[in-house]
Coordinates of C-alpha atoms in Angstrom, one line a residue:
M1 CA 58.3 -18.7 0.2
D2 CA 56.3 -21.7 -1.0
R3 CA 55.5 -22.6 2.6
M4 CA 54.1 -19.1 3.2
R5 CA 51.8 -19.4 0.1
N6 CA 50.7 -22.8 1.2
A7 CA 49.9 -21.5 4.7
K8 CA 47.8 -18.6 3.2
A9 CA 46.0 -20.9 0.9
A10 CA 45.3 -23.4 3.7
A11 CA 44.0 -20.6 6.0
A12 CA 41.7 -19.2 3.2
L13 CA 40.4 -22.7 2.6
A14 CA 39.7 -23.2 6.3
V15 CA 37.8 -19.9 6.5
V16 CA 35.6 -20.8 3.5
A17 CA 34.9 -24.3 4.8
A18 CA 34.0 -23.0 8.3
A19 CA 31.6 -20.5 6.7
A20 CA 29.9 -23.1 4.5
V21 CA 29.4 -25.9 7.0
P22 CA 27.2 -24.0 9.5
A23 CA 25.1 -22.5 6.7
A24 CA 24.4 -25.9 5.3
G25 CA 23.3 -27.3 8.7
V26 CA 20.7 -24.5 9.4
P27 CA 17.1 -25.9 9.2
A28 CA 14.7 -24.0 6.9
A29 CA 12.4 -23.1 9.9
T30 CA 15.0 -20.7 11.4
Q31 CA 15.6 -18.7 8.3
A32 CA 14.2 -15.3 7.9
R33 CA 10.5 -15.1 7.2
P34 CA 9.2 -13.5 3.9
L35 CA 8.1 -9.9 3.9
T36 CA 4.4 -9.1 4.3
T37 CA 4.3 -7.1 1.1
E38 CA 6.6 -7.0 -1.8
P39 CA 8.6 -3.8 -1.6
G40 CA 8.7 -1.5 -4.6
V41 CA 5.5 -2.8 -6.2
I42 CA 2.8 -0.2 -6.8
Y43 CA -0.7 -1.6 -6.9
V44 CA -3.2 0.5 -9.0
L45 CA -6.8 0.7 -8.0
K46 CA -9.4 2.3 -10.3
V47 CA -11.9 3.9 -7.9
P48 CA -15.2 5.4 -9.1
V49 CA -16.6 8.4 -7.1
D50 CA -20.2 9.4 -7.5
D51 CA -23.1 11.1 -5.7
K52 CA -23.4 8.2 -3.3
G53 CA -19.8 7.8 -2.2
I54 CA -16.3 6.5 -3.0
H55 CA -16.3 2.9 -4.2
I56 CA -13.0 1.2 -3.5
P57 CA -13.0 -2.2 -5.3
R58 CA -13.1 -5.4 -3.2
D59 CA -10.1 -7.6 -3.0
Q60 CA -8.8 -10.6 -1.0
F61 CA -8.2 -8.4 2.1
T62 CA -11.7 -6.8 2.2
R63 CA -13.8 -7.9 5.2
K64 CA -17.4 -6.9 5.8
G65 CA -17.1 -4.1 3.1
V66 CA -14.1 -2.5 4.8
S67 CA -10.9 -2.2 2.7
R68 CA -7.9 -3.7 4.5
Y69 CA -4.3 -3.8 3.4
P70 CA -1.1 -5.3 4.8
R71 CA 1.3 -2.7 6.3
G72 CA 3.7 -1.4 3.6
A73 CA 1.2 -1.6 0.8
L74 CA 2.0 1.0 -1.9
I75 CA -1.3 1.9 -3.7
R76 CA -2.0 4.4 -6.5
Y77 CA -5.7 5.3 -6.4
E78 CA -7.0 6.4 -9.8
F79 CA -10.3 8.3 -9.0
T80 CA -12.9 9.0 -11.7
N81 CA -15.8 11.3 -10.9
K82 CA -19.0 9.7 -12.3
G83 CA -21.3 11.9 -10.2
T84 CA -23.2 15.1 -11.2
K85 CA -21.2 17.5 -8.9
P86 CA -17.5 18.3 -8.7
Y87 CA -15.8 16.4 -5.9
I88 CA -12.5 16.3 -4.1
V89 CA -11.3 13.0 -2.4
H90 CA -9.7 13.4 1.1
M91 CA -7.5 10.4 2.1
W92 CA -4.4 10.0 4.3
G93 CA -4.3 13.8 5.1
A94 CA -4.2 14.8 1.5
D95 CA -6.7 16.0 -1.1
T96 CA -7.0 15.3 -4.8
L97 CA -7.6 18.1 -7.2
T98 CA -11.3 19.1 -7.9
M99 CA -12.6 16.5 -10.3
R100 CA -15.2 17.8 -12.7
P101 CA -18.5 15.9 -13.0
H102 CA -19.1 13.1 -15.5
G103 CA -15.6 11.9 -16.0
G104 CA -13.1 14.1 -14.1
K105 CA -10.0 12.2 -13.0
D106 CA -7.2 12.5 -10.5
S107 CA -4.9 10.0 -8.7
M108 CA -3.2 9.7 -5.4
L109 CA -0.2 7.6 -4.3
V110 CA -0.4 6.3 -0.7
N111 CA 2.2 4.3 1.2
W112 CA 0.3 2.5 3.9
Q113 CA 3.2 2.0 6.2
Y114 CA 1.6 2.5 9.7
R115 CA -1.0 0.1 11.2
G116 CA -4.3 1.6 12.2
Q117 CA -7.7 2.8 10.9
Y118 CA -7.8 5.7 8.4
H119 CA -10.8 7.4 7.0
Y120 CA -11.5 8.9 3.6
W121 CA -14.4 11.0 2.3
R122 CA -15.7 13.3 -0.5
V123 CA -15.5 17.1 -0.3
S124 CA -17.9 19.3 -2.2
K125 CA -17.9 23.1 -1.9
G126 CA -15.6 22.9 1.1
K127 CA -17.8 20.6 3.1
R128 CA -17.1 16.9 4.1
L129 CA -19.8 14.6 2.7
K130 CA -21.0 11.3 4.1
P131 CA -20.6 8.4 3.9
V132 CA -17.1 8.3 5.4
G133 CA -15.1 5.2 4.3
T134 CA -12.5 3.3 6.4
V135 CA -9.2 1.7 5.5
I136 CA -7.6 -0.7 8.0
I137 CA -3.9 -1.4 7.9
F138 CA -2.8 -4.6 9.5

């Protein structure tokens, strides 16, 4: 009976040792690379909308005035209408509610999970207004 216990203990010890030895010998360069964005983190951007357009704030990814985000970015846009007319913001195939002039607010949560170029614009009285902005997902 004692020999059986000793054999089981020796086998368990051998399995643990075999699992630990290769893991210790793996160089750091072959380990998994970090994710491009931290999952589950929602970035909040305060975005003014006025009679001249939608003004997404610049950040480290902005290039030549174009907003760029890494794939997988989860962003909540908080729009504030500072213009003189009611506006709707169209982005990622969805619309905000109509924001009243001089302080109307609405927000939109976008999960930028697909690479590509996407456009956004203001809508007033059912018509798309220029300028049309662009978001690039890389």
